[in-house]
Amino acid sequence: MKPKKTFRVGLIGTDSLRGKEIKGVLSVKKFPLTHIEFFDPDVQEEYSKLTQFQDEPRIIHYPTLDLLDGLDLVFLAGDKETNRTFGLLAREKQFQAIDLGDTFGNQEDVPVIVAGVNDDVIAKKRFPLILNPHPVTIILASLLHRLIPAFGVCKTVAFVLQPVSAFDESGIDELASQSTALLQGASPRKKVFKEQIAFNILSHTEAPDATGFSCGEKSIIAEIKRVLALPDFPISLSIVQAPVFHTYSIMAYVELNREAAIKDLERLFKESPRFRINPPSASCHFSSVSVAGKEQIFIGQIKKEEAFPNAFWIWTVTDNLTRGSALNALEIARILFASKSDDSTST
């Protein structure tokens, strides 16, 4: 009888938004880990901070090198400095790390993986570090991955409404406190955003370059091209800051190479469990309110453009912490677990 294979997991950044979400997903989904350790860089004293995992209290440790020994996989959900410090140790300590904070997004030797699109990359080769990309990359790469083989895509332009949770807890707190203050007739305090965000829309939150686009927008475009393995793919996007707590809402304009009808696109997306789509209706079934905390990419509307042949507008709403982060990371982890199982069997 073969011994049961072990898979030991660590989570750095347990109390961050991404950390809480991946911890919740690991707790409720059937992932075959045999041991998990929790870490946070703000732990001042051992046994001073606890969390819950599968209804049991667990200690959150300060991350140290000796505590990483023997781990197979580490989720990096802390601040960029912490993620970089421990991510760079992956090769030396012989564990694999999934970066949930876009810390290693500019490194060409770190694969950018969207599950169901290019996950074969990490199934074929072992990488110490793997990037769990930006939520917009996950959403648009998944969308285009369905469209390109079926119809071909000659142009994509996306208008992205970003939630304040893109700025972690501080963004959520600022929107909540500003909303309360304004409703009470008080002046809102600004710290995360340079302008009032409550009951407002901001055209940008990062300094633009000479073209008017931000580094963040250009980084997402580069990620999408890497995931699709199409370096010359014609895509542009613009991010607008919306006064919502969670979910990315994206209006994507796509021009197809082949003729198609709305029903053809609807049928294509219905074939994939990754998407959920409703037939046309006067009601707005999918919104930031209705989709928050859910697991799929929700397509609320498809419009066929009469002015341009084979052009469509596709409206998607997706939770940035579930499908846009934690579930993608979990699916990456499943592939790494399967690869380790195959290695164990072969040896």
Short mmCIF file of C-alpha atoms in Angstrom, two decimals:
data_model
loop_
_atom_site.label_atom_id
_atom_site.label_comp_id
_atom_site.label_asym_id
_atom_site.label_seq_id
_atom_site.Cartn_x
_atom_site.Cartn_y
_atom_site.Cartn_z
CA MET A 1 0.00 0.00 0.00
CA LYS A 2 1.43 3.36 -1.05
CA PRO A 3 1.82 5.99 1.68
CA LYS A 4 -0.58 8.93 1.52
CA LYS A 5 1.05 11.90 -0.11
CA THR A 6 1.34 14.98 2.09
CA PHE A 7 0.78 18.55 0.96
CA ARG A 8 1.73 21.22 3.47
CA VAL A 9 0.50 24.76 2.87
CA GLY A 10 1.35 28.17 4.31
CA LEU A 11 -0.52 31.48 4.03
CA ILE A 12 1.39 34.73 4.51
CA GLY A 13 -0.88 37.73 5.00
CA THR A 14 -3.73 35.91 6.73
CA ASP A 15 -5.66 39.07 7.67
CA SER A 16 -5.47 40.83 4.30
CA LEU A 17 -8.58 40.80 2.09
CA ARG A 18 -6.98 38.29 -0.29
CA GLY A 19 -5.68 36.26 2.64
CA LYS A 20 -9.11 36.01 4.24
CA GLU A 21 -10.68 34.99 0.94
CA ILE A 22 -8.16 32.25 0.11
CA LYS A 23 -8.38 30.97 3.70
CA GLY A 24 -12.17 30.75 3.35
CA VAL A 25 -11.93 28.99 0.00
CA LEU A 26 -9.38 26.47 1.33
CA SER A 27 -11.64 25.84 4.31
CA VAL A 28 -14.81 25.02 2.36
CA LYS A 29 -13.48 23.58 -0.91
CA LYS A 30 -12.18 20.04 -1.16
CA PHE A 31 -8.48 20.75 -1.39
CA PRO A 32 -6.28 17.84 -0.19
CA LEU A 33 -3.91 19.73 2.11
CA THR A 34 -2.61 17.76 5.09
CA HIS A 35 -1.29 20.72 7.08
CA ILE A 36 -1.64 24.51 6.97
CA GLU A 37 0.21 27.30 8.77
CA PHE A 38 -0.85 30.94 9.02
CA PHE A 39 1.49 33.92 9.08
CA ASP A 40 1.28 37.71 9.36
CA PRO A 41 4.18 40.18 9.50
CA ASP A 42 2.36 42.32 12.09
CA VAL A 43 2.34 39.59 14.76
CA GLN A 44 4.21 41.09 17.72
CA GLU A 45 4.32 38.11 20.04
CA GLU A 46 3.83 34.36 19.54
CA TYR A 47 0.33 33.14 20.49
CA SER A 48 -0.95 36.74 20.50
CA LYS A 49 -3.04 36.40 17.36
CA LEU A 50 -5.53 33.71 16.31
CA THR A 51 -7.70 32.88 13.32
CA GLN A 52 -10.33 30.26 12.50
CA PHE A 53 -9.90 27.46 9.97
CA GLN A 54 -12.54 24.78 9.46
CA ASP A 55 -14.20 25.83 12.75
CA GLU A 56 -11.01 25.41 14.75
CA PRO A 57 -8.83 28.14 16.32
CA ARG A 58 -5.40 28.42 14.75
CA ILE A 59 -2.33 30.45 15.71
CA ILE A 60 -1.06 33.14 13.35
CA HIS A 61 2.74 33.17 13.45
CA TYR A 62 5.25 35.81 12.53
CA PRO A 63 6.83 34.50 9.28
CA THR A 64 10.35 33.18 9.82
CA LEU A 65 12.62 31.02 7.69
CA ASP A 66 12.51 27.99 9.96
CA LEU A 67 8.68 27.93 9.94
CA LEU A 68 8.72 27.69 6.14
CA ASP A 69 10.80 24.50 6.18
CA GLY A 70 8.87 21.51 4.89
CA LEU A 71 6.08 23.49 3.24
CA ASP A 72 5.05 22.52 -0.29
CA LEU A 73 3.10 25.64 -1.20
CA VAL A 74 2.92 29.18 0.19
CA PHE A 75 0.21 31.69 -0.71
CA LEU A 76 1.65 35.22 -0.68
CA ALA A 77 -1.19 37.56 0.33
CA GLY A 78 0.72 40.13 2.37
CA ASP A 79 2.10 43.54 1.46
CA LYS A 80 4.51 43.76 -1.46
CA GLU A 81 7.63 43.93 0.69
CA THR A 82 6.67 40.81 2.65
CA ASN A 83 5.61 38.96 -0.50
CA ARG A 84 8.89 39.79 -2.20
CA THR A 85 10.99 38.74 0.79
CA PHE A 86 9.42 35.31 1.13
CA GLY A 87 8.68 34.78 -2.55
CA LEU A 88 12.39 35.04 -3.33
CA LEU A 89 13.01 32.25 -0.81
CA ALA A 90 10.84 29.77 -2.71
CA ARG A 91 13.69 28.34 -4.75
CA GLU A 92 16.08 28.20 -1.78
CA LYS A 93 13.57 26.62 0.64
CA GLN A 94 12.22 24.30 -2.11
CA PHE A 95 8.57 25.27 -1.83
CA GLN A 96 6.35 26.80 -4.50
CA ALA A 97 4.71 30.18 -3.99
CA ILE A 98 1.62 31.77 -5.53
CA ASP A 99 1.80 35.57 -5.54
CA LEU A 100 -1.67 37.02 -4.92
CA GLY A 101 -0.46 40.61 -4.71
CA ASP A 102 1.08 41.22 -8.17
CA THR A 103 4.47 41.59 -6.50
CA PHE A 104 6.33 39.71 -9.24
CA GLY A 105 4.21 40.87 -12.16
CA ASN A 106 7.10 42.48 -14.04
CA GLN A 107 9.33 39.38 -14.00
CA GLU A 108 9.27 37.44 -17.26
CA ASP A 109 10.51 34.25 -15.59
CA VAL A 110 7.45 34.16 -13.31
CA PRO A 111 4.48 32.66 -15.21
CA VAL A 112 1.16 34.52 -15.14
CA ILE A 113 -1.58 31.89 -14.89
CA VAL A 114 -5.33 32.05 -15.46
CA ALA A 115 -6.85 28.66 -14.70
CA GLY A 116 -8.62 27.19 -17.69
CA VAL A 117 -6.70 29.41 -20.10
CA ASN A 118 -2.94 28.76 -19.83
CA ASP A 119 -2.59 26.46 -16.81
CA ASP A 120 -0.88 23.86 -18.99
CA VAL A 121 2.28 26.00 -18.54
CA ILE A 122 2.67 24.98 -14.89
CA ALA A 123 1.53 21.42 -15.50
CA LYS A 124 4.51 20.84 -17.79
CA LYS A 125 7.24 22.51 -15.75
CA ARG A 126 7.92 23.29 -12.10
CA PHE A 127 8.21 26.99 -11.23
CA PRO A 128 9.18 28.23 -7.75
CA LEU A 129 7.00 31.35 -8.20
CA ILE A 130 3.65 31.71 -9.96
CA LEU A 131 1.68 34.93 -10.38
CA ASN A 132 -2.04 34.94 -9.66
CA PRO A 133 -2.83 37.93 -11.89
CA HIS A 134 -4.97 41.03 -11.56
CA PRO A 135 -8.75 40.33 -11.41
CA VAL A 136 -9.26 42.20 -14.71
CA THR A 137 -6.69 39.92 -16.35
CA ILE A 138 -8.54 36.85 -15.08
CA ILE A 139 -11.91 38.15 -16.32
CA LEU A 140 -10.88 39.40 -19.75
CA ALA A 141 -8.46 36.55 -20.50
CA SER A 142 -11.23 34.05 -19.67
CA LEU A 143 -13.66 35.95 -21.92
CA LEU A 144 -11.26 36.24 -24.85
CA HIS A 145 -10.13 32.63 -24.46
CA ARG A 146 -13.68 31.59 -25.37
CA LEU A 147 -14.09 34.06 -28.22
CA ILE A 148 -10.78 33.80 -30.07
CA PRO A 149 -10.93 30.11 -31.13
CA ALA A 150 -14.62 30.34 -32.03
CA PHE A 151 -14.77 33.60 -33.98
CA GLY A 152 -11.36 35.29 -33.92
CA VAL A 153 -10.99 38.72 -32.35
CA CYS A 154 -9.40 41.62 -34.21
CA LYS A 155 -9.93 44.31 -31.55
CA THR A 156 -10.85 44.60 -27.87
CA VAL A 157 -11.48 47.73 -25.85
CA ALA A 158 -12.62 47.53 -22.22
CA PHE A 159 -14.07 50.13 -19.85
CA VAL A 160 -13.43 48.92 -16.30
CA LEU A 161 -15.25 50.05 -13.16
CA GLN A 162 -12.97 49.31 -10.21
CA PRO A 163 -14.18 48.66 -6.63
CA VAL A 164 -12.58 50.28 -3.58
CA SER A 165 -11.59 46.82 -2.31
CA ALA A 166 -8.81 47.01 -4.93
CA PHE A 167 -7.16 49.12 -2.21
CA ASP A 168 -7.77 46.44 0.46
CA GLU A 169 -9.40 47.22 3.81
CA SER A 170 -8.31 50.86 3.74
CA GLY A 171 -10.31 51.49 0.56
CA ILE A 172 -13.41 49.86 2.02
CA ASP A 173 -13.07 51.81 5.27
CA GLU A 174 -12.69 55.12 3.42
CA LEU A 175 -15.80 54.61 1.27
CA ALA A 176 -17.82 53.55 4.33
CA SER A 177 -16.62 56.43 6.52
CA GLN A 178 -17.08 59.04 3.79
CA SER A 179 -20.61 57.80 3.03
CA THR A 180 -21.54 58.00 6.73
CA ALA A 181 -20.01 61.44 7.12
CA LEU A 182 -21.77 62.90 4.09
CA LEU A 183 -25.14 61.50 5.12
CA GLN A 184 -24.65 63.12 8.52
CA GLY A 185 -23.68 66.45 6.99
CA ALA A 186 -20.00 66.20 7.95
CA SER A 187 -16.93 66.67 5.76
CA PRO A 188 -15.44 63.42 4.42
CA ARG A 189 -11.84 62.59 5.25
CA LYS A 190 -9.52 61.64 2.39
CA LYS A 191 -6.50 59.38 2.81
CA VAL A 192 -6.56 56.51 0.29
CA PHE A 193 -8.11 58.50 -2.54
CA LYS A 194 -7.02 62.03 -3.38
CA GLU A 195 -10.62 63.02 -4.08
CA GLN A 196 -13.91 62.13 -2.42
CA ILE A 197 -14.93 58.62 -3.48
CA ALA A 198 -18.32 58.33 -1.77
CA PHE A 199 -21.16 59.11 -4.23
CA ASN A 200 -18.53 59.96 -6.82
CA ILE A 201 -16.65 58.49 -9.81
CA LEU A 202 -12.95 59.13 -10.40
CA SER A 203 -11.44 58.95 -13.88
CA HIS A 204 -8.15 57.66 -12.43
CA THR A 205 -6.37 56.96 -9.15
CA GLU A 206 -2.80 56.62 -10.48
CA ALA A 207 -0.59 59.23 -12.06
CA PRO A 208 -0.90 58.96 -15.87
CA ASP A 209 2.07 58.90 -18.22
CA ALA A 210 2.50 60.99 -21.37
CA THR A 211 -0.21 58.96 -23.13
CA GLY A 212 -2.71 59.47 -20.30
CA PHE A 213 -2.69 55.82 -19.22
CA SER A 214 -1.39 54.56 -15.87
CA CYS A 215 1.23 51.93 -15.15
CA GLY A 216 -1.51 49.74 -13.69
CA GLU A 217 -3.58 49.81 -16.87
CA LYS A 218 -0.56 49.02 -19.03
CA SER A 219 0.46 46.21 -16.65
CA ILE A 220 -2.94 44.53 -17.00
CA ILE A 221 -2.76 44.73 -20.79
CA ALA A 222 0.69 43.12 -20.70
CA GLU A 223 -0.61 40.37 -18.39
CA ILE A 224 -3.53 39.57 -20.70
CA LYS A 225 -1.20 39.27 -23.69
CA ARG A 226 1.12 36.97 -21.72
CA VAL A 227 -1.73 34.75 -20.57
CA LEU A 228 -3.14 34.47 -24.10
CA ALA A 229 0.39 34.01 -25.52
CA LEU A 230 -0.47 36.70 -28.08
CA PRO A 231 2.10 39.50 -27.67
CA ASP A 232 0.60 41.56 -30.53
CA PHE A 233 -3.05 41.13 -29.55
CA PRO A 234 -4.91 44.45 -30.10
CA ILE A 235 -6.39 45.34 -26.71
CA SER A 236 -6.79 48.53 -24.73
CA LEU A 237 -8.56 49.29 -21.47
CA SER A 238 -9.27 52.17 -19.15
CA ILE A 239 -9.94 51.86 -15.40
CA VAL A 240 -12.40 54.17 -13.68
CA GLN A 241 -12.76 54.18 -9.88
CA ALA A 242 -16.34 53.49 -8.82
CA PRO A 243 -17.93 53.99 -5.37
CA VAL A 244 -18.69 50.29 -4.84
CA PHE A 245 -17.14 47.97 -2.27
CA HIS A 246 -16.66 44.80 -4.34
CA THR A 247 -16.77 43.44 -7.92
CA TYR A 248 -15.28 44.62 -11.18
CA SER A 249 -17.85 45.70 -13.74
CA ILE A 250 -16.47 45.66 -17.29
CA MET A 251 -18.02 46.79 -20.55
CA ALA A 252 -15.92 45.12 -23.24
CA TYR A 253 -16.13 46.05 -26.91
CA VAL A 254 -14.97 43.26 -29.23
CA GLU A 255 -14.71 43.09 -33.00
CA LEU A 256 -14.80 39.53 -34.35
CA ASN A 257 -13.17 38.18 -37.48
CA ARG A 258 -16.16 36.04 -38.37
CA GLU A 259 -19.85 36.77 -38.54
CA ALA A 260 -21.86 35.94 -35.43
CA ALA A 261 -25.16 36.69 -33.75
CA ILE A 262 -25.90 37.45 -30.13
CA LYS A 263 -27.29 33.94 -29.67
CA ASP A 264 -23.99 32.47 -30.92
CA LEU A 265 -22.06 34.31 -28.20
CA GLU A 266 -24.64 33.40 -25.57
CA ARG A 267 -24.37 29.73 -26.53
CA LEU A 268 -20.57 29.89 -26.39
CA PHE A 269 -20.49 31.26 -22.84
CA LYS A 270 -23.24 28.93 -21.61
CA GLU A 271 -21.03 25.98 -22.58
CA SER A 272 -18.49 26.96 -19.90
CA PRO A 273 -19.25 26.62 -16.16
CA ARG A 274 -16.90 29.57 -15.61
CA PHE A 275 -19.62 31.91 -16.93
CA ARG A 276 -23.23 32.57 -16.12
CA ILE A 277 -25.45 34.40 -18.59
CA ASN A 278 -29.11 35.33 -18.60
CA PRO A 279 -31.28 35.94 -21.67
CA PRO A 280 -32.03 39.59 -22.58
CA SER A 281 -34.37 41.27 -20.11
CA ALA A 282 -35.55 44.71 -19.07
CA SER A 283 -34.19 43.94 -15.60
CA CYS A 284 -30.52 44.21 -14.69
CA HIS A 285 -30.04 40.74 -13.18
CA PHE A 286 -26.31 41.01 -12.60
CA SER A 287 -24.90 43.98 -10.71
CA SER A 288 -22.26 44.69 -8.08
CA VAL A 289 -24.85 44.08 -5.38
CA SER A 290 -26.16 40.76 -6.71
CA VAL A 291 -22.80 39.28 -7.73
CA ALA A 292 -20.65 40.09 -4.68
CA GLY A 293 -19.27 36.91 -3.10
CA LYS A 294 -20.26 34.65 -6.00
CA GLU A 295 -17.94 32.44 -8.00
CA GLN A 296 -18.64 32.93 -11.69
CA ILE A 297 -18.08 35.59 -14.32
CA PHE A 298 -21.57 36.99 -14.83
CA ILE A 299 -22.53 38.25 -18.28
CA GLY A 300 -25.43 40.62 -17.90
CA GLN A 301 -25.87 41.80 -21.46
CA ILE A 302 -24.55 41.34 -25.00
CA LYS A 303 -25.24 44.04 -27.58
CA LYS A 304 -24.61 43.69 -31.30
CA GLU A 305 -23.28 46.91 -32.79
CA GLU A 306 -25.18 47.96 -35.93
CA ALA A 307 -22.63 50.58 -37.00
CA PHE A 308 -19.70 48.13 -37.23
CA PRO A 309 -19.84 44.61 -38.70
CA ASN A 310 -19.30 41.76 -36.24
CA ALA A 311 -18.84 44.13 -33.28
CA PHE A 312 -20.33 43.44 -29.83
CA TRP A 313 -20.54 45.02 -26.40
CA ILE A 314 -20.31 42.52 -23.53
CA TRP A 315 -21.14 43.55 -19.95
CA THR A 316 -19.56 41.44 -17.20
CA VAL A 317 -19.68 41.67 -13.41
CA THR A 318 -17.28 39.58 -11.31
CA ASP A 319 -16.32 39.47 -7.65
CA ASN A 320 -12.68 40.51 -7.43
CA LEU A 321 -11.88 38.46 -4.32
CA THR A 322 -13.56 35.16 -5.25
CA ARG A 323 -13.33 34.45 -8.99
CA GLY A 324 -10.94 37.37 -9.46
CA SER A 325 -8.38 36.04 -6.97
CA ALA A 326 -8.98 33.16 -4.54
CA LEU A 327 -10.62 30.63 -6.86
CA ASN A 328 -7.98 31.14 -9.53
CA ALA A 329 -5.25 30.63 -6.91
CA LEU A 330 -7.00 27.51 -5.64
CA GLU A 331 -7.17 26.05 -9.15
CA ILE A 332 -3.46 26.77 -9.59
CA ALA A 333 -2.80 24.98 -6.29
CA ARG A 334 -4.78 21.94 -7.49
CA ILE A 335 -2.54 21.71 -10.55
CA LEU A 336 0.58 21.92 -8.38
CA PHE A 337 -0.81 19.22 -6.09
CA ALA A 338 -1.55 16.97 -9.09
CA SER A 339 1.95 17.57 -10.45
CA LYS A 340 3.49 16.57 -7.13
CA SER A 341 1.31 13.45 -7.08
CA ASP A 342 2.55 12.52 -10.54
CA ASP A 343 6.17 13.08 -9.46
CA SER A 344 5.64 10.90 -6.40
CA THR A 345 4.09 8.13 -8.47
CA SER A 346 6.89 8.21 -11.02
CA THR A 347 9.55 7.93 -8.35
#
